[in-house]
């Protein structure tokens, strides 16, 4: 454990991890480099929940951001002062459960100007909200316009990493989030890198399984990740919105336990293949998806932690819905013996990556 903490690159606070309809617990994560203090700057990774959720978290644990000086004024540690230190927002897509708190607080966010990073489509969708009709026009693409506190900055879906924060770079990959009236709806998956150590983690937005997608895109993500597992990438955040038994036709661009397990088996397969290619010094080239024997995958994801998130509350279980879904995932994973550790991202949790 001490060795893991010594090598850790990031600190994360889960402001919200749910996928609705409970509006008090929606996708929102605060992120910083491990060695930097929170008041040096923060990345807001998604913005479903925000100030209100953070207020409740800070009431439960006043020292969630570390011990306060004994002579500190309590008003200097508030949700507003925390969000004043947010330097940028990083959004996977513009559905309301991922942007709601950003929209609501956009006119009153304190601190310096803040960039909003996302795909060109995500920012275009956000523009329809900050249009002057649904909500005031509170964001701009013009870096030199002092009248706006929020500045759009589009990320390209290519193989390059872009610096978004001191010591942190991001690569965006496109994933499929179901269909709408216009056709395929694309979301994003981020490879988030701590540049001084080259350590990364993967953060998925909402995503559907390749097995039922009209335009499967997850395999490309797993192939990009596989050569880096687990020495560079040892943590993955991925949604699992619904419980076991949800019909495929009612997933609406999301995962259920059986599909999450399928995706992790695919990742394990790509990891084994990448290791074989590395040993044989053979180059990589376009190839079809392969199947390996179950035994070949045993232990392939040893050292990897997968946090499930975006579980949709049904208000029908005594236990938290993400714990119920987590148990279902672990039960389905066990026979595969992949070696992966499956965890749940809980609201208010501090995670060291």
mmCIF file of C-alpha atoms in Angstrom:
data_model
loop_
_atom_site.group_PDB
_atom_site.id
_atom_site.type_symbol
_atom_site.label_atom_id
_atom_site.label_comp_id
_atom_site.label_asym_id
_atom_site.label_seq_id
_atom_site.Cartn_x
_atom_site.Cartn_y
_atom_site.Cartn_z
ATOM 1 C CA UNK A 1 0.000 0.000 0.000
ATOM 2 C CA UNK A 2 2.806 2.420 0.874
ATOM 3 C CA UNK A 3 4.457 1.679 -2.465
ATOM 4 C CA UNK A 4 1.179 2.390 -4.292
ATOM 5 C CA UNK A 5 0.782 5.740 -2.511
ATOM 6 C CA UNK A 6 4.389 6.675 -3.256
ATOM 7 C CA UNK A 7 3.777 6.086 -6.961
ATOM 8 C CA UNK A 8 0.362 7.752 -6.978
ATOM 9 C CA UNK A 9 -0.147 10.572 -9.447
ATOM 10 C CA UNK A 10 -3.650 11.917 -8.757
ATOM 11 C CA UNK A 11 -6.086 12.758 -5.983
ATOM 12 C CA UNK A 12 -9.782 12.584 -6.784
ATOM 13 C CA UNK A 13 -12.897 13.523 -4.835
ATOM 14 C CA UNK A 14 -16.203 11.995 -5.949
ATOM 15 C CA UNK A 15 -18.723 14.853 -5.752
ATOM 16 C CA UNK A 16 -21.306 12.644 -7.439
ATOM 17 C CA UNK A 17 -21.234 9.245 -9.120
ATOM 18 C CA UNK A 18 -24.842 8.396 -9.942
ATOM 19 C CA UNK A 19 -26.570 8.335 -13.301
ATOM 20 C CA UNK A 20 -29.928 9.749 -12.169
ATOM 21 C CA UNK A 21 -32.756 10.179 -11.575
ATOM 22 C CA UNK A 22 -31.537 11.207 -8.091
ATOM 23 C CA UNK A 23 -30.469 14.766 -8.901
ATOM 24 C CA UNK A 24 -28.410 15.059 -5.701
ATOM 25 C CA UNK A 25 -25.861 12.496 -6.899
ATOM 26 C CA UNK A 26 -24.844 12.982 -10.526
ATOM 27 C CA UNK A 27 -21.528 12.530 -12.355
ATOM 28 C CA UNK A 28 -18.951 14.961 -10.932
ATOM 29 C CA UNK A 29 -15.336 14.429 -9.887
ATOM 30 C CA UNK A 30 -12.683 16.877 -8.653
ATOM 31 C CA UNK A 31 -9.122 16.033 -9.696
ATOM 32 C CA UNK A 32 -5.631 17.339 -8.987
ATOM 33 C CA UNK A 33 -2.015 16.151 -9.146
ATOM 34 C CA UNK A 34 -1.214 14.097 -6.049
ATOM 35 C CA UNK A 35 1.701 16.253 -4.916
ATOM 36 C CA UNK A 36 -0.107 19.581 -5.316
ATOM 37 C CA UNK A 37 -2.452 21.137 -2.729
ATOM 38 C CA UNK A 38 -6.110 21.554 -3.647
ATOM 39 C CA UNK A 39 -5.828 25.337 -3.601
ATOM 40 C CA UNK A 40 -3.226 25.212 -6.385
ATOM 41 C CA UNK A 41 -5.995 24.342 -8.831
ATOM 42 C CA UNK A 42 -8.559 21.683 -9.645
ATOM 43 C CA UNK A 43 -9.974 19.966 -12.721
ATOM 44 C CA UNK A 44 -13.741 19.421 -12.601
ATOM 45 C CA UNK A 45 -14.192 16.125 -14.449
ATOM 46 C CA UNK A 46 -17.884 16.188 -15.400
ATOM 47 C CA UNK A 47 -20.314 18.600 -13.748
ATOM 48 C CA UNK A 48 -23.617 16.877 -13.043
ATOM 49 C CA UNK A 49 -23.649 17.598 -9.313
ATOM 50 C CA UNK A 50 -21.694 20.507 -7.878
ATOM 51 C CA UNK A 51 -21.974 23.072 -5.122
ATOM 52 C CA UNK A 52 -24.973 21.546 -3.335
ATOM 53 C CA UNK A 53 -23.605 18.022 -3.313
ATOM 54 C CA UNK A 54 -20.190 19.258 -2.200
ATOM 55 C CA UNK A 55 -21.830 21.209 0.625
ATOM 56 C CA UNK A 56 -23.350 18.010 2.033
ATOM 57 C CA UNK A 57 -20.042 16.146 1.638
ATOM 58 C CA UNK A 58 -18.152 18.894 3.486
ATOM 59 C CA UNK A 59 -20.735 18.893 6.271
ATOM 60 C CA UNK A 60 -20.216 15.162 6.783
ATOM 61 C CA UNK A 61 -16.438 15.485 6.606
ATOM 62 C CA UNK A 62 -15.157 19.040 7.182
ATOM 63 C CA UNK A 63 -11.587 17.853 6.539
ATOM 64 C CA UNK A 64 -12.294 16.135 3.233
ATOM 65 C CA UNK A 65 -9.706 18.430 1.589
ATOM 66 C CA UNK A 66 -7.223 18.017 4.448
ATOM 67 C CA UNK A 67 -6.802 19.344 7.949
ATOM 68 C CA UNK A 68 -7.637 23.027 8.360
ATOM 69 C CA UNK A 69 -5.323 25.289 10.365
ATOM 70 C CA UNK A 70 -6.725 25.653 13.865
ATOM 71 C CA UNK A 71 -6.988 29.420 13.435
ATOM 72 C CA UNK A 72 -8.681 29.177 10.034
ATOM 73 C CA UNK A 73 -11.898 31.056 9.424
ATOM 74 C CA UNK A 74 -14.623 28.503 8.642
ATOM 75 C CA UNK A 75 -15.927 30.732 5.849
ATOM 76 C CA UNK A 76 -12.624 30.252 4.000
ATOM 77 C CA UNK A 77 -13.468 26.580 3.403
ATOM 78 C CA UNK A 78 -16.762 26.434 1.513
ATOM 79 C CA UNK A 79 -18.008 24.819 -1.696
ATOM 80 C CA UNK A 80 -17.661 28.215 -3.392
ATOM 81 C CA UNK A 81 -14.019 28.557 -2.413
ATOM 82 C CA UNK A 82 -13.356 25.029 -3.647
ATOM 83 C CA UNK A 83 -14.975 25.722 -7.017
ATOM 84 C CA UNK A 84 -13.122 29.033 -7.164
ATOM 85 C CA UNK A 85 -9.997 26.880 -7.489
ATOM 86 C CA UNK A 86 -11.410 24.970 -10.465
ATOM 87 C CA UNK A 87 -9.301 25.945 -13.469
ATOM 88 C CA UNK A 88 -11.201 23.941 -16.074
ATOM 89 C CA UNK A 89 -14.106 21.603 -16.728
ATOM 90 C CA UNK A 90 -13.560 18.394 -18.694
ATOM 91 C CA UNK A 91 -16.808 17.015 -20.132
ATOM 92 C CA UNK A 92 -17.478 13.688 -21.862
ATOM 93 C CA UNK A 93 -20.771 14.848 -23.373
ATOM 94 C CA UNK A 94 -23.515 17.409 -22.796
ATOM 95 C CA UNK A 95 -26.359 15.397 -21.306
ATOM 96 C CA UNK A 96 -27.870 17.176 -18.326
ATOM 97 C CA UNK A 97 -26.677 14.660 -15.731
ATOM 98 C CA UNK A 98 -23.110 15.557 -16.748
ATOM 99 C CA UNK A 99 -23.367 19.344 -17.065
ATOM 100 C CA UNK A 100 -26.260 20.421 -14.806
ATOM 101 C CA UNK A 101 -24.252 22.042 -12.015
ATOM 102 C CA UNK A 102 -21.988 23.855 -14.487
ATOM 103 C CA UNK A 103 -25.033 25.419 -16.103
ATOM 104 C CA UNK A 104 -26.714 26.344 -12.829
ATOM 105 C CA UNK A 105 -23.579 27.898 -11.327
ATOM 106 C CA UNK A 106 -22.137 29.440 -14.497
ATOM 107 C CA UNK A 107 -23.223 32.962 -13.584
ATOM 108 C CA UNK A 108 -21.838 32.862 -10.063
ATOM 109 C CA UNK A 109 -18.636 30.820 -10.222
ATOM 110 C CA UNK A 110 -15.879 32.706 -8.397
ATOM 111 C CA UNK A 111 -12.192 32.740 -9.170
ATOM 112 C CA UNK A 112 -10.283 33.109 -12.431
ATOM 113 C CA UNK A 113 -11.650 32.349 -15.891
ATOM 114 C CA UNK A 114 -12.257 28.684 -16.516
ATOM 115 C CA UNK A 115 -11.966 26.667 -19.699
ATOM 116 C CA UNK A 116 -14.529 24.085 -20.736
ATOM 117 C CA UNK A 117 -12.863 21.172 -22.526
ATOM 118 C CA UNK A 118 -14.762 18.617 -24.583
ATOM 119 C CA UNK A 119 -15.271 17.395 -28.118
ATOM 120 C CA UNK A 120 -16.447 19.902 -30.716
ATOM 121 C CA UNK A 121 -19.879 18.244 -30.641
ATOM 122 C CA UNK A 122 -20.091 18.441 -26.844
ATOM 123 C CA UNK A 123 -19.292 22.149 -26.901
ATOM 124 C CA UNK A 124 -21.752 22.734 -29.730
ATOM 125 C CA UNK A 125 -24.450 21.016 -27.680
ATOM 126 C CA UNK A 126 -23.525 23.125 -24.657
ATOM 127 C CA UNK A 127 -23.859 26.259 -26.801
ATOM 128 C CA UNK A 128 -27.527 25.431 -27.357
ATOM 129 C CA UNK A 129 -28.016 25.755 -23.590
ATOM 130 C CA UNK A 130 -25.863 28.881 -23.168
ATOM 131 C CA UNK A 131 -27.802 30.482 -26.015
ATOM 132 C CA UNK A 132 -29.699 33.214 -24.239
ATOM 133 C CA UNK A 133 -32.943 31.251 -24.261
ATOM 134 C CA UNK A 134 -32.559 28.118 -22.138
ATOM 135 C CA UNK A 135 -29.847 29.894 -20.110
ATOM 136 C CA UNK A 136 -27.952 33.171 -20.519
ATOM 137 C CA UNK A 137 -25.008 33.239 -22.883
ATOM 138 C CA UNK A 138 -22.239 32.758 -20.333
ATOM 139 C CA UNK A 139 -19.481 31.111 -22.372
ATOM 140 C CA UNK A 140 -17.436 32.015 -25.433
ATOM 141 C CA UNK A 141 -14.745 30.675 -27.761
ATOM 142 C CA UNK A 142 -12.974 34.055 -27.648
ATOM 143 C CA UNK A 143 -10.023 33.762 -25.280
ATOM 144 C CA UNK A 144 -9.606 37.537 -25.307
ATOM 145 C CA UNK A 145 -13.150 38.503 -24.394
ATOM 146 C CA UNK A 146 -13.025 39.640 -20.742
ATOM 147 C CA UNK A 147 -16.811 39.678 -20.416
ATOM 148 C CA UNK A 148 -17.041 35.885 -20.143
ATOM 149 C CA UNK A 149 -15.917 33.725 -17.225
ATOM 150 C CA UNK A 150 -16.145 30.481 -19.221
ATOM 151 C CA UNK A 151 -14.170 29.744 -22.396
ATOM 152 C CA UNK A 152 -14.854 26.814 -24.736
ATOM 153 C CA UNK A 153 -11.868 24.804 -25.959
ATOM 154 C CA UNK A 154 -12.442 21.815 -28.257
ATOM 155 C CA UNK A 155 -10.369 18.634 -27.977
ATOM 156 C CA UNK A 156 -9.694 16.544 -31.061
ATOM 157 C CA UNK A 157 -10.321 12.807 -31.154
ATOM 158 C CA UNK A 158 -6.858 11.802 -32.289
ATOM 159 C CA UNK A 159 -3.863 10.015 -30.789
ATOM 160 C CA UNK A 160 -2.366 13.190 -29.320
ATOM 161 C CA UNK A 161 -2.401 14.371 -25.729
ATOM 162 C CA UNK A 162 -3.251 18.012 -25.032
ATOM 163 C CA UNK A 163 -2.161 19.869 -21.922
ATOM 164 C CA UNK A 164 -5.233 21.126 -20.040
ATOM 165 C CA UNK A 165 -3.710 21.856 -16.642
ATOM 166 C CA UNK A 166 -0.184 22.098 -15.186
ATOM 167 C CA UNK A 167 1.354 18.601 -15.371
ATOM 168 C CA UNK A 168 -1.848 17.025 -16.779
ATOM 169 C CA UNK A 169 -2.583 16.124 -20.399
ATOM 170 C CA UNK A 170 -5.607 14.450 -21.959
ATOM 171 C CA UNK A 171 -6.260 12.269 -24.971
ATOM 172 C CA UNK A 172 -9.863 12.060 -26.156
ATOM 173 C CA UNK A 173 -11.275 8.982 -27.840
ATOM 174 C CA UNK A 174 -14.804 8.757 -29.167
ATOM 175 C CA UNK A 175 -17.225 6.157 -27.798
ATOM 176 C CA UNK A 176 -20.808 5.318 -28.741
ATOM 177 C CA UNK A 177 -23.644 6.338 -26.449
ATOM 178 C CA UNK A 178 -26.575 4.892 -28.355
ATOM 179 C CA UNK A 179 -28.788 6.415 -31.025
ATOM 180 C CA UNK A 180 -30.927 9.511 -31.314
ATOM 181 C CA UNK A 181 -33.023 11.005 -34.109
ATOM 182 C CA UNK A 182 -29.853 12.152 -35.882
ATOM 183 C CA UNK A 183 -28.218 8.719 -35.744
ATOM 184 C CA UNK A 184 -25.244 7.637 -33.647
ATOM 185 C CA UNK A 185 -24.732 9.731 -30.503
ATOM 186 C CA UNK A 186 -21.043 10.030 -29.636
ATOM 187 C CA UNK A 187 -19.597 10.528 -26.190
ATOM 188 C CA UNK A 188 -16.005 10.561 -25.059
ATOM 189 C CA UNK A 189 -13.463 8.523 -23.173
ATOM 190 C CA UNK A 190 -10.431 10.303 -21.702
ATOM 191 C CA UNK A 191 -6.907 9.031 -21.172
ATOM 192 C CA UNK A 192 -5.756 11.400 -18.413
ATOM 193 C CA UNK A 193 -1.981 11.582 -17.985
ATOM 194 C CA UNK A 194 0.220 12.948 -15.209
ATOM 195 C CA UNK A 195 3.061 14.232 -17.362
ATOM 196 C CA UNK A 196 5.930 14.155 -14.812
ATOM 197 C CA UNK A 197 5.390 10.440 -14.095
ATOM 198 C CA UNK A 198 3.624 9.383 -17.338
ATOM 199 C CA UNK A 199 1.012 7.619 -15.202
ATOM 200 C CA UNK A 200 -2.490 7.586 -16.684
ATOM 201 C CA UNK A 201 -6.022 6.532 -15.937
ATOM 202 C CA UNK A 202 -9.024 6.027 -18.196
ATOM 203 C CA UNK A 203 -12.323 7.781 -17.622
ATOM 204 C CA UNK A 204 -15.364 6.786 -19.689
ATOM 205 C CA UNK A 205 -18.413 8.898 -20.207
ATOM 206 C CA UNK A 206 -21.667 7.118 -20.920
ATOM 207 C CA UNK A 207 -20.979 4.197 -23.232
ATOM 208 C CA UNK A 208 -22.826 1.293 -24.812
ATOM 209 C CA UNK A 209 -21.417 -2.212 -25.360
ATOM 210 C CA UNK A 210 -19.708 -2.962 -28.649
ATOM 211 C CA UNK A 211 -21.778 -6.139 -28.930
ATOM 212 C CA UNK A 212 -24.998 -4.207 -29.617
ATOM 213 C CA UNK A 213 -23.638 -0.960 -31.036
ATOM 214 C CA UNK A 214 -24.352 0.085 -34.613
ATOM 215 C CA UNK A 215 -20.884 1.620 -34.656
ATOM 216 C CA UNK A 216 -18.647 -0.210 -32.111
ATOM 217 C CA UNK A 217 -15.819 1.945 -30.774
ATOM 218 C CA UNK A 218 -14.758 0.426 -27.459
ATOM 219 C CA UNK A 219 -12.308 -2.027 -29.020
ATOM 220 C CA UNK A 220 -10.163 0.894 -30.207
ATOM 221 C CA UNK A 221 -10.027 2.200 -26.630
ATOM 222 C CA UNK A 222 -8.981 -1.190 -25.262
ATOM 223 C CA UNK A 223 -6.304 -1.566 -27.931
ATOM 224 C CA UNK A 224 -4.895 1.854 -27.070
ATOM 225 C CA UNK A 225 -4.854 0.929 -23.389
ATOM 226 C CA UNK A 226 -3.598 -2.660 -23.618
ATOM 227 C CA UNK A 227 0.158 -2.012 -24.035
ATOM 228 C CA UNK A 228 0.049 0.254 -20.954
ATOM 229 C CA UNK A 229 -1.713 -2.178 -18.601
ATOM 230 C CA UNK A 230 -0.871 -2.190 -15.670
ATOM 231 C CA UNK A 231 2.467 -0.343 -15.474
ATOM 232 C CA UNK A 232 1.157 2.946 -16.917
ATOM 233 C CA UNK A 233 -2.618 2.508 -16.650
ATOM 234 C CA UNK A 234 -3.854 0.737 -13.544
ATOM 235 C CA UNK A 235 -7.175 2.511 -12.959
ATOM 236 C CA UNK A 236 -10.298 2.665 -15.129
ATOM 237 C CA UNK A 237 -13.570 4.453 -14.436
ATOM 238 C CA UNK A 238 -16.467 3.051 -16.435
ATOM 239 C CA UNK A 239 -20.217 3.194 -16.162
ATOM 240 C CA UNK A 240 -22.589 0.340 -15.411
ATOM 241 C CA UNK A 241 -25.967 2.012 -15.369
ATOM 242 C CA UNK A 242 -28.387 -0.886 -15.002
ATOM 243 C CA UNK A 243 -28.772 -4.050 -12.972
ATOM 244 C CA UNK A 244 -28.521 -7.588 -14.309
ATOM 245 C CA UNK A 245 -31.523 -8.582 -16.406
ATOM 246 C CA UNK A 246 -32.052 -5.279 -18.200
ATOM 247 C CA UNK A 247 -33.036 -6.076 -21.817
ATOM 248 C CA UNK A 248 -30.543 -4.935 -24.460
ATOM 249 C CA UNK A 249 -33.288 -2.951 -26.160
ATOM 250 C CA UNK A 250 -33.724 -0.854 -23.021
ATOM 251 C CA UNK A 251 -30.109 0.001 -22.275
ATOM 252 C CA UNK A 252 -30.361 3.359 -24.109
ATOM 253 C CA UNK A 253 -26.635 3.559 -24.777
ATOM 254 C CA UNK A 254 -25.453 2.211 -21.419
ATOM 255 C CA UNK A 255 -23.850 -0.880 -19.892
ATOM 256 C CA UNK A 256 -25.264 -3.578 -17.630
ATOM 257 C CA UNK A 257 -23.170 -6.112 -15.656
ATOM 258 C CA UNK A 258 -23.106 -8.777 -18.371
ATOM 259 C CA UNK A 259 -21.888 -6.226 -20.922
ATOM 260 C CA UNK A 260 -19.354 -4.682 -18.579
ATOM 261 C CA UNK A 261 -17.859 -8.133 -18.062
ATOM 262 C CA UNK A 262 -17.783 -8.671 -21.847
ATOM 263 C CA UNK A 263 -15.868 -5.414 -22.242
ATOM 264 C CA UNK A 264 -13.348 -6.355 -19.537
ATOM 265 C CA UNK A 265 -12.820 -9.745 -21.174
ATOM 266 C CA UNK A 266 -12.103 -7.875 -24.416
ATOM 267 C CA UNK A 267 -9.597 -5.656 -22.615
ATOM 268 C CA UNK A 268 -7.933 -8.709 -21.071
ATOM 269 C CA UNK A 269 -7.703 -10.305 -24.515
ATOM 270 C CA UNK A 270 -6.047 -7.214 -25.963
ATOM 271 C CA UNK A 271 -3.618 -7.068 -23.027
ATOM 272 C CA UNK A 272 -2.524 -10.681 -23.610
ATOM 273 C CA UNK A 273 -2.099 -10.047 -27.340
ATOM 274 C CA UNK A 274 -0.128 -6.840 -26.708
ATOM 275 C CA UNK A 275 2.232 -8.669 -24.360
ATOM 276 C CA UNK A 276 2.799 -11.425 -26.926
ATOM 277 C CA UNK A 277 3.528 -8.850 -29.631
ATOM 278 C CA UNK A 278 5.964 -7.058 -27.333
ATOM 279 C CA UNK A 279 7.839 -10.278 -26.576
ATOM 280 C CA UNK A 280 8.015 -11.232 -30.236
ATOM 281 C CA UNK A 281 8.871 -7.665 -31.294
ATOM 282 C CA UNK A 282 6.169 -7.904 -33.934
ATOM 283 C CA UNK A 283 4.555 -4.693 -35.064
ATOM 284 C CA UNK A 284 0.913 -3.848 -34.639
ATOM 285 C CA UNK A 285 -1.364 -3.767 -37.639
ATOM 286 C CA UNK A 286 -5.096 -3.633 -38.245
ATOM 287 C CA UNK A 287 -6.624 -6.969 -37.303
ATOM 288 C CA UNK A 288 -9.957 -8.461 -36.467
ATOM 289 C CA UNK A 289 -11.118 -8.927 -32.901
ATOM 290 C CA UNK A 290 -9.684 -12.179 -31.572
ATOM 291 C CA UNK A 291 -10.880 -14.703 -29.026
ATOM 292 C CA UNK A 292 -8.496 -16.479 -26.681
ATOM 293 C CA UNK A 293 -9.082 -19.431 -24.410
ATOM 294 C CA UNK A 294 -10.391 -18.551 -20.928
ATOM 295 C CA UNK A 295 -7.199 -19.941 -19.402
ATOM 296 C CA UNK A 296 -5.074 -17.567 -21.463
ATOM 297 C CA UNK A 297 -6.812 -14.618 -19.822
ATOM 298 C CA UNK A 298 -6.282 -15.698 -16.223
ATOM 299 C CA UNK A 299 -4.560 -12.869 -14.338
ATOM 300 C CA UNK A 300 -4.344 -10.644 -17.426
ATOM 301 C CA UNK A 301 -5.708 -7.651 -15.510
ATOM 302 C CA UNK A 302 -3.772 -8.238 -12.291
ATOM 303 C CA UNK A 303 -2.971 -4.858 -10.751
ATOM 304 C CA UNK A 304 -5.894 -3.079 -12.417
ATOM 305 C CA UNK A 305 -8.681 -1.358 -10.482
ATOM 306 C CA UNK A 306 -12.004 -0.720 -12.200
ATOM 307 C CA UNK A 307 -14.409 1.723 -10.574
ATOM 308 C CA UNK A 308 -18.005 1.425 -11.739
ATOM 309 C CA UNK A 309 -20.123 4.569 -11.766
ATOM 310 C CA UNK A 310 -23.253 6.139 -13.252
ATOM 311 C CA UNK A 311 -25.519 3.523 -11.680
ATOM 312 C CA UNK A 312 -29.147 4.561 -12.064
ATOM 313 C CA UNK A 313 -31.082 4.744 -8.816
ATOM 314 C CA UNK A 314 -34.312 2.748 -8.797
ATOM 315 C CA UNK A 315 -35.317 3.627 -5.194
ATOM 316 C CA UNK A 316 -36.174 -0.045 -4.755
ATOM 317 C CA UNK A 317 -33.144 -1.423 -2.882
ATOM 318 C CA UNK A 318 -32.139 -0.960 0.731
ATOM 319 C CA UNK A 319 -28.457 -0.944 -0.218
ATOM 320 C CA UNK A 320 -26.971 1.711 -2.499
ATOM 321 C CA UNK A 321 -27.722 0.769 -6.093
ATOM 322 C CA UNK A 322 -24.057 0.951 -7.116
ATOM 323 C CA UNK A 323 -23.200 -1.627 -4.433
ATOM 324 C CA UNK A 324 -25.942 -3.927 -5.730
ATOM 325 C CA UNK A 325 -24.691 -3.583 -9.300
ATOM 326 C CA UNK A 326 -21.088 -3.936 -8.113
ATOM 327 C CA UNK A 327 -21.869 -7.280 -6.499
ATOM 328 C CA UNK A 328 -23.588 -8.440 -9.686
ATOM 329 C CA UNK A 329 -20.529 -7.490 -11.721
ATOM 330 C CA UNK A 330 -18.151 -9.262 -9.331
ATOM 331 C CA UNK A 331 -20.251 -12.412 -9.434
ATOM 332 C CA UNK A 332 -20.149 -12.473 -13.225
ATOM 333 C CA UNK A 333 -16.442 -11.619 -13.304
ATOM 334 C CA UNK A 334 -15.303 -14.283 -10.850
ATOM 335 C CA UNK A 335 -15.314 -17.292 -13.240
ATOM 336 C CA UNK A 336 -13.068 -15.424 -15.695
ATOM 337 C CA UNK A 337 -10.262 -15.015 -13.135
ATOM 338 C CA UNK A 338 -8.957 -11.890 -14.856
ATOM 339 C CA UNK A 339 -7.328 -10.605 -11.674
ATOM 340 C CA UNK A 340 -9.063 -7.221 -11.871
ATOM 341 C CA UNK A 341 -10.264 -5.507 -8.695
ATOM 342 C CA UNK A 342 -13.776 -4.128 -9.192
ATOM 343 C CA UNK A 343 -14.810 -1.236 -6.941
ATOM 344 C CA UNK A 344 -17.647 1.271 -6.735
ATOM 345 C CA UNK A 345 -17.189 5.030 -6.910
ATOM 346 C CA UNK A 346 -19.183 6.328 -3.944
ATOM 347 C CA UNK A 347 -20.259 9.924 -3.439
ATOM 348 C CA UNK A 348 -17.870 11.633 -1.014
ATOM 349 C CA UNK A 349 -15.075 9.095 -1.616
ATOM 350 C CA UNK A 350 -11.446 10.200 -1.846
ATOM 351 C CA UNK A 351 -9.581 8.129 -4.425
ATOM 352 C CA UNK A 352 -5.813 8.026 -4.886
ATOM 353 C CA UNK A 353 -4.751 7.062 -8.409
#
